[in-house]
Amino acid sequence: MKIIKATSIVFTSGMLFSACVGQVKQAEQPKEKPNILVILADDLGYSDLGCYGSEIQTPNIDALAQNGVRFTQFYNSARCCPSRATLLTGIYPHQAGIGSFVGPDRGVPGYAGRLTSNAVTLAEVLKENGYRTFGAGKWHVNKPGPTERGFEEFYGFLDDYGVDGWEPKWMQRFPEGRVEREYKEGEFFATNAITDYALDFLGLSESTPEKPWFLYLSYQAVHFPLQAPKKDIEKYKDTYQVGWDTIRAHRYERMKELGVVGSDIQLSERSDIPLPRIAKRNNVPGDGVHNPPWDILEEDRKADLARRMAVYAGMLDNMDQNIGRVISYLKEKGELDNTLILFMSDNGSCAEWDPFGFEYPNYDDRVAGGTPNHPNVLHTGESLERLGGPDGPLFSFGSAWANVGNTPFTLYKQFVHEGGISSPLIVHWPEKINESKIFTDNYAHFVDVMATCVDVSGGGYPEIYNGNEISPMEGISLFKTLNGEVDPERVLPFEHQGVPAIRKGDWKLVSRNRHSMGKLDFSDNPKFELYNIAKDRSETTDLADQYPEKVSELKELMLSEFNRIHVFPKP
């Protein structure tokens, strides 16, 4: 493994080339279109994979990294449904209609609460380019559903942000009327079932071997409620008793050794508690502002929190095992070499809402709606052993473990600091990538997935689709980024529910304060922070007071971009 600032993959004028750095060699003959597998994890932190520094066992994902490219600066859209909107359409979430969250149309373009008719999905584009199209897992971009937006087959859940993973009743098969799998009592687990159907769909593709396929494998893991088979939880029953400070420090050192962060990066301080009022309600010790030191917690609280994190680790471990099932299928069928695999997470780790976490008061409820009023329960004895299992509560793990997931960055999902918008990205394609590389040279974004798929499929992207004018792609092929064919001053705008940021080159302007965004001069925003991301990726040194001209420049650019991509007008 080595760290590179160039790439062994060159994409030029629609033709693929394979070469070592500094040697460009055209393929002897055109290859058939590759299969495309997009694997999306849910609420996975930047440091949660073994190949990005974690203690959690993810050997199958790590193997993709060992034979592929790891991006160190890959950005998402801060939360589940906006990121999915971006990933599926290649435009920013507000342009696609999901600038805030799924739900009712709020009467202005950026906030339709669903994918709008000016956006096309990966499935729609790739189907037009000759692909079979399959989806399994979490949809979360509202109706129309997946089979109305280009997917030939789908299994998963459409309406909610999560599911009880032990309960099959929340899952749906589309088109309606398709024969469904039958699971014996106690056999069903959502991550396993999503993979079962994904493999079924790939089996369907065997009837058309001349056609490439696209599979969107969008797991609900590791979104709350945290659940995993007992055997996977037990692997980690002792791991987290040392506490979040120790685990975070170990990850930080390991990440520097691997090269997925710079050797000179600083470990940010313990991040802010998202809702201090909830920490106060739950009697969280400490200053009431930041996640507390582990060593000031009481012993029964430590046991509860260590078990919560063990369940999280088991849930991720189980997802990795299921990804291994898919990889084994591809190897068995001789399809792995000609399959482009992209693995990523939809946002940073989830901190809702304080260091102790919450649980659903009614365990038979749908996993939907707001959670700030959900209680925290301290589990001990038999109750502690049930966490994560089919007879256990539906719970989260809180902001301090989320801070570990986002090591070494600041803040979490829903925020647009690096902890919220930084995702791992692994690109694996044996026909074009033949050694492990860590790409540090430039940044990329979820909008680039559409451009990449159009690039490698050799097809087109529509200007008109179903009679509707389609928004142009915002992204750049990942292979062009790897080749250095990207503006180093590329502008990336971010906004989620009143929290804004913009990156241009080395500089990033960001706020952690939610505000109305109704005033175009930002006079209602109490504080902007300025960071040189090239030197301070963990956002530890605010330079706003030192460079007021840069703040003004980026504010002006941010306003222009927000008007362009439909952040404005706000509902």
Coordinates of C-alpha atoms in Angstrom, one line a residue:
M1 CA 0.0 0.0 0.0
K2 CA 1.2 3.5 -0.8
I3 CA -0.1 7.0 -0.6
I4 CA -0.3 8.8 -3.9
K5 CA -0.9 12.2 -5.3
A6 CA -1.6 10.9 -8.8
T7 CA -3.4 7.9 -10.1
S8 CA -2.9 4.7 -12.0
I9 CA -6.3 5.2 -13.7
V10 CA -6.6 7.6 -16.6
F11 CA -9.9 8.5 -18.2
T12 CA -9.6 10.5 -21.4
S13 CA -12.0 11.3 -24.2
G14 CA -14.4 8.5 -23.2
M15 CA -11.7 5.8 -23.3
L16 CA -10.4 3.9 -20.3
F17 CA -6.7 3.4 -19.9
S18 CA -4.7 1.5 -17.3
A19 CA -1.2 2.5 -16.3
C20 CA 1.2 2.8 -13.4
V21 CA 1.9 6.4 -12.4
G22 CA 3.7 8.1 -15.2
Q23 CA 3.0 5.4 -17.7
V24 CA -0.2 5.6 -19.8
K25 CA -1.1 2.5 -21.8
Q26 CA -4.2 2.2 -23.9
A27 CA -6.1 -1.0 -23.4
E28 CA -5.5 -3.4 -26.4
Q29 CA -9.2 -3.7 -27.2
P30 CA -12.4 -2.0 -25.9
K31 CA -13.9 -3.7 -22.9
E32 CA -17.5 -4.4 -22.3
K33 CA -19.4 -2.0 -20.1
P34 CA -18.6 -2.7 -16.4
N35 CA -21.3 -3.7 -13.9
I36 CA -21.7 -1.0 -11.3
L37 CA -22.3 -1.8 -7.6
V38 CA -22.9 1.2 -5.3
I39 CA -22.9 0.2 -1.6
L40 CA -24.2 2.8 0.8
A41 CA -23.8 2.5 4.5
D42 CA -26.0 4.5 6.8
D43 CA -24.6 6.8 9.5
L44 CA -21.1 5.2 9.3
G45 CA -18.4 7.5 10.7
Y46 CA -15.2 8.3 8.7
S47 CA -13.1 6.3 11.1
D48 CA -15.4 3.3 11.6
L49 CA -13.8 0.9 9.0
G50 CA -10.7 -1.1 9.7
C51 CA -9.1 0.3 6.6
Y52 CA -9.8 3.8 7.9
G53 CA -8.4 3.2 11.4
S54 CA -11.0 1.3 13.3
E55 CA -10.8 -1.6 15.7
I56 CA -14.0 -3.0 14.3
Q57 CA -13.5 -6.1 12.1
T58 CA -14.4 -5.2 8.5
P59 CA -12.2 -7.6 6.5
N60 CA -14.4 -7.7 3.4
I61 CA -14.6 -4.0 3.0
D62 CA -10.9 -3.7 3.9
A63 CA -10.1 -6.2 1.1
L64 CA -11.8 -3.8 -1.4
A65 CA -9.6 -1.0 -0.1
Q66 CA -6.4 -3.2 -0.3
N67 CA -7.1 -3.6 -4.0
G68 CA -8.6 -0.3 -4.7
V69 CA -8.4 3.5 -4.0
R70 CA -9.4 5.1 -0.7
F71 CA -10.4 8.7 -1.0
T72 CA -9.6 10.9 2.1
Q73 CA -11.7 13.9 1.1
F74 CA -15.1 12.7 0.0
Y75 CA -18.1 14.8 0.9
N76 CA -21.8 14.0 1.4
S77 CA -24.9 16.2 2.0
A78 CA -25.0 15.9 5.8
R79 CA -28.0 13.7 6.4
C80 CA -29.7 10.5 5.1
C81 CA -32.3 11.8 2.6
P82 CA -30.4 14.8 1.2
S83 CA -27.4 12.6 0.6
R84 CA -29.5 10.0 -1.1
A85 CA -31.1 12.6 -3.2
T86 CA -27.6 13.8 -4.3
L87 CA -26.2 10.3 -4.8
L88 CA -29.2 9.1 -6.9
T89 CA -29.4 12.3 -9.1
G90 CA -26.0 13.9 -9.4
I91 CA -27.3 17.3 -8.4
Y92 CA -27.4 19.0 -5.0
P93 CA -30.3 18.0 -2.7
H94 CA -32.1 21.3 -3.0
Q95 CA -32.0 21.0 -6.8
A96 CA -33.4 17.5 -6.5
G97 CA -36.2 18.8 -4.1
I98 CA -35.0 17.4 -0.8
G99 CA -33.2 20.4 0.6
S100 CA -34.4 19.7 4.2
F101 CA -36.1 16.3 4.6
V102 CA -38.7 14.1 2.9
G103 CA -42.3 15.1 3.5
P104 CA -45.0 17.3 2.2
D105 CA -44.2 19.9 -0.6
R106 CA -43.4 23.2 1.1
G107 CA -44.1 25.3 -1.9
V108 CA -40.7 26.4 -3.1
P109 CA -38.4 24.5 -5.5
G110 CA -35.7 23.3 -3.0
Y111 CA -38.2 21.8 -0.6
A112 CA -40.6 19.6 -2.4
G113 CA -39.9 16.8 0.0
R114 CA -39.4 14.3 -2.8
L115 CA -37.3 13.8 -5.9
T116 CA -38.7 16.3 -8.5
S117 CA -39.3 15.8 -12.2
N118 CA -36.3 17.9 -13.1
A119 CA -34.0 15.1 -11.7
V120 CA -33.2 11.7 -13.2
T121 CA -31.9 8.8 -11.1
L122 CA -28.9 6.6 -11.6
A123 CA -31.3 3.8 -12.5
E124 CA -33.1 5.9 -15.1
V125 CA -29.9 7.0 -16.7
L126 CA -28.2 3.6 -16.7
K127 CA -31.3 1.8 -17.9
E128 CA -31.3 4.1 -20.9
N129 CA -27.6 3.2 -21.3
G130 CA -28.4 -0.6 -21.6
Y131 CA -28.1 -1.6 -17.9
R132 CA -30.4 -3.8 -15.8
T133 CA -31.2 -2.0 -12.6
F134 CA -31.7 -3.3 -9.1
G135 CA -32.1 -1.8 -5.7
A136 CA -32.2 -3.2 -2.1
G137 CA -32.3 -1.5 1.2
K138 CA -33.3 2.0 2.3
W139 CA -35.0 4.4 -0.2
H140 CA -35.8 7.5 1.8
V141 CA -36.4 9.9 -1.0
N142 CA -40.2 9.7 -0.8
K143 CA -42.6 8.7 -3.6
P144 CA -42.5 8.0 -6.5
G145 CA -40.8 4.8 -5.4
P146 CA -37.8 3.0 -6.9
T147 CA -39.6 1.0 -9.5
E148 CA -41.2 4.3 -10.7
R149 CA -37.7 5.9 -10.9
G150 CA -35.9 3.4 -13.1
F151 CA -35.3 0.3 -10.9
E152 CA -36.4 -3.0 -12.4
E153 CA -36.6 -4.8 -9.0
F154 CA -36.5 -3.5 -5.4
Y155 CA -36.7 -4.8 -1.9
G156 CA -36.5 -2.7 1.2
F157 CA -38.3 0.1 3.0
L158 CA -39.5 3.4 1.4
D159 CA -41.0 5.7 3.9
D160 CA -39.0 5.8 7.1
Y161 CA -35.4 6.5 8.1
G162 CA -34.9 3.2 9.9
V163 CA -36.5 -0.1 10.7
D164 CA -36.7 -2.6 13.5
G165 CA -34.2 -5.0 12.0
W166 CA -35.8 -8.1 13.6
E167 CA -39.2 -7.3 12.2
P168 CA -39.9 -8.2 8.5
K169 CA -43.3 -6.4 8.4
W170 CA -41.7 -3.0 7.5
M171 CA -40.0 -4.3 4.4
Q172 CA -41.6 -4.2 0.9
R173 CA -41.0 -5.9 -2.4
F174 CA -41.5 -4.0 -5.7
P175 CA -43.0 -4.2 -8.3
E176 CA -46.0 -5.3 -6.2
G177 CA -47.0 -8.9 -6.7
R178 CA -43.5 -10.3 -6.9
V179 CA -42.9 -13.6 -5.0
E180 CA -41.3 -12.9 -1.7
R181 CA -38.9 -14.9 0.4
E182 CA -40.2 -16.7 3.4
Y183 CA -38.3 -16.6 6.7
K184 CA -38.8 -18.9 9.6
E185 CA -39.7 -17.5 13.0
G186 CA -36.6 -15.8 14.4
E187 CA -34.6 -16.2 11.2
F188 CA -35.2 -12.7 9.7
F189 CA -32.6 -9.9 10.2
A190 CA -32.8 -6.9 7.9
T191 CA -29.2 -6.6 6.8
N192 CA -29.2 -10.3 5.9
A193 CA -32.5 -10.1 4.1
I194 CA -31.4 -7.0 2.1
T195 CA -28.4 -9.0 0.9
D196 CA -30.6 -12.1 0.2
Y197 CA -32.7 -10.1 -2.2
A198 CA -29.6 -8.3 -3.7
L199 CA -28.2 -11.7 -4.6
D200 CA -31.6 -12.8 -6.0
F201 CA -31.6 -9.8 -8.3
L202 CA -28.1 -10.5 -9.5
G203 CA -29.2 -14.0 -10.2
L204 CA -31.9 -12.6 -12.5
S205 CA -29.1 -10.9 -14.5
E206 CA -27.7 -14.3 -15.4
S207 CA -30.5 -14.6 -17.9
T208 CA -29.1 -11.6 -19.8
P209 CA -25.3 -12.1 -19.7
E210 CA -24.8 -9.7 -22.5
K211 CA -26.2 -6.8 -20.4
P212 CA -24.4 -5.1 -17.6
W213 CA -26.1 -4.5 -14.4
F214 CA -26.4 -1.7 -11.8
L215 CA -27.1 -2.6 -8.1
Y216 CA -27.8 0.1 -5.5
L217 CA -27.2 -1.7 -2.2
S218 CA -28.3 0.8 0.4
Y219 CA -28.1 -0.8 3.9
Q220 CA -29.9 0.5 6.9
A221 CA -26.8 -0.4 9.0
V222 CA -25.5 1.3 11.1
H223 CA -28.5 3.7 11.6
F224 CA -30.3 3.4 14.9
P225 CA -32.0 1.4 16.2
L226 CA -28.7 -0.5 16.9
Q227 CA -29.2 -4.2 16.4
A228 CA -27.1 -7.2 15.6
P229 CA -27.0 -11.0 16.0
K230 CA -25.7 -12.1 19.4
K231 CA -22.6 -13.7 18.0
D232 CA -21.5 -10.4 16.4
I233 CA -22.1 -8.4 19.5
E234 CA -20.2 -10.8 21.7
K235 CA -17.0 -10.2 19.6
Y236 CA -16.9 -6.7 21.1
K237 CA -18.3 -7.3 24.6
D238 CA -15.0 -6.2 26.3
T239 CA -13.6 -3.9 23.6
Y240 CA -15.3 -0.6 24.7
Q241 CA -15.0 -0.9 28.4
V242 CA -11.9 1.3 28.1
G243 CA -14.2 4.1 27.0
W244 CA -14.5 6.6 24.2
D245 CA -11.5 8.7 25.0
T246 CA -9.1 5.7 24.7
I247 CA -10.8 4.3 21.6
R248 CA -10.7 7.7 19.9
A249 CA -7.1 8.3 20.7
H250 CA -6.2 4.8 19.3
R251 CA -8.1 5.4 16.1
Y252 CA -6.4 8.8 15.7
E253 CA -2.9 7.2 15.9
R254 CA -3.9 4.4 13.6
M255 CA -5.4 6.7 11.0
K256 CA -2.1 8.7 10.8
E257 CA -0.2 5.4 10.4
L258 CA -2.5 4.4 7.5
G259 CA -2.4 7.8 5.8
V260 CA -6.1 8.4 5.7
V261 CA -5.4 11.6 7.6
G262 CA -2.3 13.7 7.5
S263 CA 0.5 13.0 10.0
D264 CA 0.3 16.6 11.3
I265 CA -3.5 16.7 11.8
Q266 CA -4.7 17.6 15.3
L267 CA -7.3 15.6 17.2
S268 CA -10.3 17.9 17.7
E269 CA -11.5 18.4 21.3
R270 CA -14.5 16.5 22.5
S271 CA -17.3 17.8 20.3
D272 CA -20.3 19.8 21.5
I273 CA -23.4 18.0 22.8
P274 CA -26.0 18.6 20.1
L275 CA -28.9 19.4 22.6
P276 CA -27.5 20.3 26.0
R277 CA -31.0 20.5 27.4
I278 CA -31.3 16.7 26.9
A279 CA -28.0 16.2 28.6
K280 CA -29.3 18.2 31.5
R281 CA -32.5 16.2 31.6
N282 CA -30.5 12.9 31.7
N283 CA -28.1 14.2 34.3
V284 CA -25.0 13.8 32.1
P285 CA -21.9 14.9 34.1
G286 CA -19.4 17.4 32.9
D287 CA -19.6 20.9 31.7
G288 CA -23.0 20.4 29.9
V289 CA -21.6 21.7 26.7
H290 CA -19.1 19.0 25.5
N291 CA -19.1 15.3 25.6
P292 CA -17.8 14.4 29.1
P293 CA -14.5 12.5 29.9
W294 CA -15.2 8.8 30.2
D295 CA -13.5 8.5 33.6
I296 CA -16.1 10.7 35.3
L297 CA -19.0 8.4 34.5
E298 CA -20.4 6.0 37.1
E299 CA -19.6 2.3 36.6
D300 CA -23.1 1.2 35.7
R301 CA -23.3 4.0 33.1
K302 CA -20.0 2.9 31.6
A303 CA -21.3 -0.7 31.3
D304 CA -24.4 0.5 29.6
L305 CA -22.5 2.7 27.1
A306 CA -19.8 0.1 26.4
R307 CA -22.6 -2.4 25.5
R308 CA -24.3 0.1 23.2
M309 CA -21.1 0.6 21.3
A310 CA -20.5 -3.2 21.2
V311 CA -23.9 -3.6 19.5
Y312 CA -22.9 -0.8 17.0
A313 CA -19.7 -2.7 16.2
G314 CA -21.6 -5.9 15.8
M315 CA -24.0 -4.3 13.4
L316 CA -21.2 -3.0 11.2
D317 CA -19.4 -6.4 11.4
N318 CA -22.6 -8.1 10.3
M319 CA -22.9 -5.7 7.3
D320 CA -19.3 -6.4 6.3
Q321 CA -20.1 -10.1 6.4
N322 CA -23.0 -9.5 4.1
I323 CA -20.9 -7.5 1.7
G324 CA -18.6 -10.4 1.7
R325 CA -21.5 -12.6 0.5
V326 CA -21.9 -10.3 -2.5
I327 CA -18.2 -10.2 -3.3
S328 CA -18.1 -14.1 -3.1
Y329 CA -21.0 -14.2 -5.6
L330 CA -19.1 -11.9 -8.0
K331 CA -16.0 -14.0 -7.7
E332 CA -17.9 -17.2 -8.2
K333 CA -19.6 -15.9 -11.4
G334 CA -16.4 -14.4 -12.8
E335 CA -17.9 -10.9 -12.5
L336 CA -15.6 -9.2 -9.9
D337 CA -12.9 -7.9 -12.3
N338 CA -15.4 -6.1 -14.5
T339 CA -17.5 -4.6 -11.7
L340 CA -16.9 -1.1 -10.5
I341 CA -17.7 -1.0 -6.8
L342 CA -18.1 2.2 -4.9
F343 CA -18.5 2.0 -1.1
M344 CA -19.4 5.0 0.9
S345 CA -21.5 6.3 3.9
D346 CA -24.4 8.8 3.6
N347 CA -23.1 11.1 6.3
G348 CA -21.0 11.2 9.5
S349 CA -21.9 9.3 12.6
C350 CA -25.2 10.2 14.3
A351 CA -25.1 12.0 17.7
E352 CA -28.8 12.2 18.6
W353 CA -28.9 13.9 21.1
D354 CA -26.6 13.7 24.1
P355 CA -23.9 11.3 25.3
F356 CA -26.2 8.8 26.8
G357 CA -28.5 8.1 23.8
F358 CA -32.2 7.4 23.7
E359 CA -34.7 4.6 23.0
Y360 CA -38.2 4.4 21.5
P361 CA -40.8 4.3 24.3
N362 CA -42.9 1.8 22.3
Y363 CA -40.8 -1.0 20.8
D364 CA -43.4 -1.9 18.2
D365 CA -43.5 1.6 16.7
R366 CA -42.3 2.5 13.2
V367 CA -38.8 4.0 13.3
A368 CA -39.9 7.4 12.3
G369 CA -40.5 10.9 13.6
G370 CA -38.5 13.1 15.9
T371 CA -36.5 11.7 18.7
P372 CA -35.5 14.5 21.1
N373 CA -38.3 13.7 23.5
H374 CA -37.5 10.0 23.6
P375 CA -36.2 8.8 27.1
N376 CA -32.8 7.5 28.0
V377 CA -32.9 4.2 30.0
L378 CA -29.9 3.0 32.0
H379 CA -29.6 -0.7 31.3
T380 CA -28.2 -3.2 33.8
G381 CA -28.2 -6.9 34.4
E382 CA -30.4 -8.9 32.0
S383 CA -31.7 -5.7 30.4
L384 CA -28.1 -4.9 29.4
E385 CA -27.7 -8.4 27.8
R386 CA -30.8 -7.9 25.7
L387 CA -29.5 -4.7 24.0
G388 CA -29.4 -5.3 20.2
G389 CA -31.4 -8.5 20.2
P390 CA -34.9 -9.3 19.0
D391 CA -36.3 -8.9 22.5
G392 CA -34.4 -5.7 23.3
P393 CA -35.3 -2.0 23.1
L394 CA -34.8 0.2 20.0
F395 CA -32.0 2.5 21.0
S396 CA -29.1 4.8 19.9
F397 CA -25.6 5.2 21.3
G398 CA -25.3 9.0 21.8
S399 CA -23.0 11.8 20.9
A400 CA -19.7 10.7 22.5
W401 CA -19.5 7.4 20.6
A402 CA -20.5 9.3 17.4
N403 CA -17.6 11.6 18.1
V404 CA -15.4 8.5 18.0
G405 CA -16.9 7.5 14.7
N406 CA -16.0 10.8 13.2
T407 CA -12.4 10.8 14.5
P408 CA -10.5 13.2 14.3
F409 CA -13.1 15.6 13.0
T410 CA -15.5 18.1 14.6
L411 CA -19.2 17.5 15.1
Y412 CA -21.6 15.0 13.5
K413 CA -24.3 14.1 11.0
Q414 CA -26.7 17.1 10.4
F415 CA -23.8 19.5 10.8
V416 CA -21.6 20.7 7.9
H417 CA -18.3 20.6 9.8
E418 CA -16.0 17.8 8.6
G419 CA -17.5 15.3 11.1
G420 CA -20.9 15.6 9.5
I421 CA -20.0 15.7 5.8
S422 CA -16.9 13.5 5.5
S423 CA -17.4 10.0 4.2
P424 CA -15.1 7.1 3.5
L425 CA -15.0 6.2 -0.2
I426 CA -13.5 3.1 -1.6
V427 CA -13.3 2.6 -5.4
H428 CA -12.6 -1.0 -6.5
W429 CA -12.4 -2.2 -10.1
P430 CA -9.7 -4.9 -10.7
E431 CA -9.7 -4.4 -14.5
K432 CA -8.5 -0.8 -14.0
I433 CA -7.1 -0.7 -10.5
N434 CA -4.4 -3.2 -9.6
E435 CA -2.9 -1.9 -6.3
S436 CA -3.9 -0.2 -3.1
K437 CA -3.8 3.5 -3.1
I438 CA -4.8 6.3 -0.8
F439 CA -5.8 9.4 -2.7
T440 CA -5.1 12.6 -0.8
D441 CA -4.6 15.1 -3.7
N442 CA -8.1 16.6 -4.1
Y443 CA -11.7 16.4 -2.9
A444 CA -14.8 14.9 -4.3
H445 CA -18.5 14.8 -3.5
F446 CA -21.6 12.6 -3.8
V447 CA -22.6 14.6 -6.9
D448 CA -19.7 12.9 -8.6
V449 CA -21.2 9.4 -8.5
M450 CA -23.7 10.1 -11.4
A451 CA -20.9 11.6 -13.5
T452 CA -18.7 8.6 -12.8
C453 CA -21.4 6.1 -13.8
V454 CA -22.2 8.0 -17.0
D455 CA -18.4 8.1 -17.7
V456 CA -17.7 4.4 -17.3
S457 CA -21.0 3.2 -18.9
G458 CA -20.1 5.1 -22.1
G459 CA -23.6 6.4 -22.3
G460 CA -25.3 9.8 -22.1
Y461 CA -27.1 12.0 -19.7
P462 CA -30.5 13.4 -20.8
E463 CA -31.5 17.0 -21.3
I464 CA -35.1 16.0 -21.5
Y465 CA -36.6 12.9 -19.7
N466 CA -40.3 12.0 -19.8
G467 CA -41.1 15.4 -21.2
N468 CA -39.3 17.2 -18.3
E469 CA -36.3 19.4 -18.6
I470 CA -33.5 17.9 -16.6
S471 CA -31.0 19.8 -14.5
P472 CA -27.4 19.3 -15.7
M473 CA -25.1 17.1 -13.7
E474 CA -23.2 19.0 -11.0
G475 CA -20.4 16.4 -10.6
I476 CA -17.1 15.4 -12.1
S477 CA -16.1 11.8 -12.8
L478 CA -14.1 10.3 -9.9
F479 CA -11.6 9.1 -12.5
K480 CA -11.0 12.6 -13.8
T481 CA -10.4 13.7 -10.2
L482 CA -8.0 10.9 -9.8
N483 CA -6.2 12.0 -12.9
G484 CA -5.9 15.6 -11.7
E485 CA -8.4 16.8 -14.3
V486 CA -10.3 18.9 -11.8
D487 CA -10.1 22.6 -10.8
P488 CA -8.2 22.7 -7.4
E489 CA -10.4 25.7 -6.6
R490 CA -13.6 23.7 -7.2
V491 CA -16.5 25.1 -5.2
L492 CA -18.7 22.9 -3.0
P493 CA -21.7 24.4 -1.3
F494 CA -23.4 22.8 1.7
E495 CA -26.6 23.6 3.6
H496 CA -28.8 21.6 5.9
Q497 CA -31.7 23.0 7.9
G498 CA -30.0 26.4 8.4
V499 CA -26.4 25.2 8.8
P500 CA -24.3 26.5 5.9
A501 CA -20.8 25.9 4.6
I502 CA -18.8 26.4 1.4
R503 CA -15.4 25.0 0.4
K504 CA -13.2 26.5 -2.3
G505 CA -9.7 25.1 -2.6
D506 CA -8.0 25.0 0.8
W507 CA -10.5 27.3 2.4
K508 CA -13.8 26.5 4.1
L509 CA -16.4 28.8 5.6
V510 CA -18.8 27.1 8.0
S511 CA -21.3 27.8 10.8
R512 CA -22.4 25.5 13.6
N513 CA -25.4 27.7 14.4
R514 CA -28.9 26.9 13.0
H515 CA -30.6 30.0 11.9
S516 CA -33.4 31.1 9.6
M517 CA -31.3 31.8 6.5
G518 CA -34.0 34.2 5.6
K519 CA -31.8 37.2 5.3
L520 CA -29.6 37.1 2.2
D521 CA -26.9 39.1 4.0
F522 CA -26.6 36.5 6.8
S523 CA -27.2 39.2 9.3
D524 CA -29.2 36.7 11.4
N525 CA -26.2 34.4 11.6
P526 CA -24.3 34.9 14.9
K527 CA -21.0 33.3 13.9
F528 CA -19.0 32.0 10.9
E529 CA -15.8 30.1 11.2
L530 CA -13.0 30.0 8.7
Y531 CA -10.6 27.1 8.3
N532 CA -7.7 26.3 6.0
I533 CA -8.7 22.7 5.4
A534 CA -5.4 21.8 3.8
K535 CA -3.6 22.5 7.0
D536 CA -6.4 22.0 9.6
R537 CA -8.9 19.3 8.4
S538 CA -10.1 18.8 11.9
E539 CA -11.2 22.5 12.2
T540 CA -9.3 23.3 15.4
T541 CA -8.1 26.8 14.5
D542 CA -10.7 29.4 13.5
L543 CA -9.1 32.0 11.2
A544 CA -12.1 34.2 10.7
D545 CA -10.8 37.1 12.7
Q546 CA -7.4 36.9 10.9
Y547 CA -8.8 36.9 7.4
P548 CA -12.0 39.0 7.3
E549 CA -11.6 39.6 3.6
K550 CA -11.6 35.8 2.9
V551 CA -14.8 35.5 5.1
S552 CA -16.5 38.2 3.0
E553 CA -15.4 36.6 -0.2
L554 CA -16.7 33.2 0.7
K555 CA -19.9 34.6 2.1
E556 CA -20.6 36.3 -1.2
L557 CA -19.8 33.1 -3.1
M558 CA -22.0 31.1 -0.7
L559 CA -25.0 33.4 -1.3
S560 CA -24.5 33.1 -5.1
E561 CA -24.3 29.4 -4.9
F562 CA -27.3 29.1 -2.5
N563 CA -29.4 31.1 -5.0
R564 CA -28.2 28.9 -7.9
I565 CA -28.9 25.5 -6.3
H566 CA -32.3 26.5 -4.7
V567 CA -31.3 26.8 -1.1
F568 CA -33.1 30.1 -1.5
P569 CA -36.0 30.8 -1.4
K570 CA -36.6 29.2 1.9
P571 CA -40.2 28.0 2.7

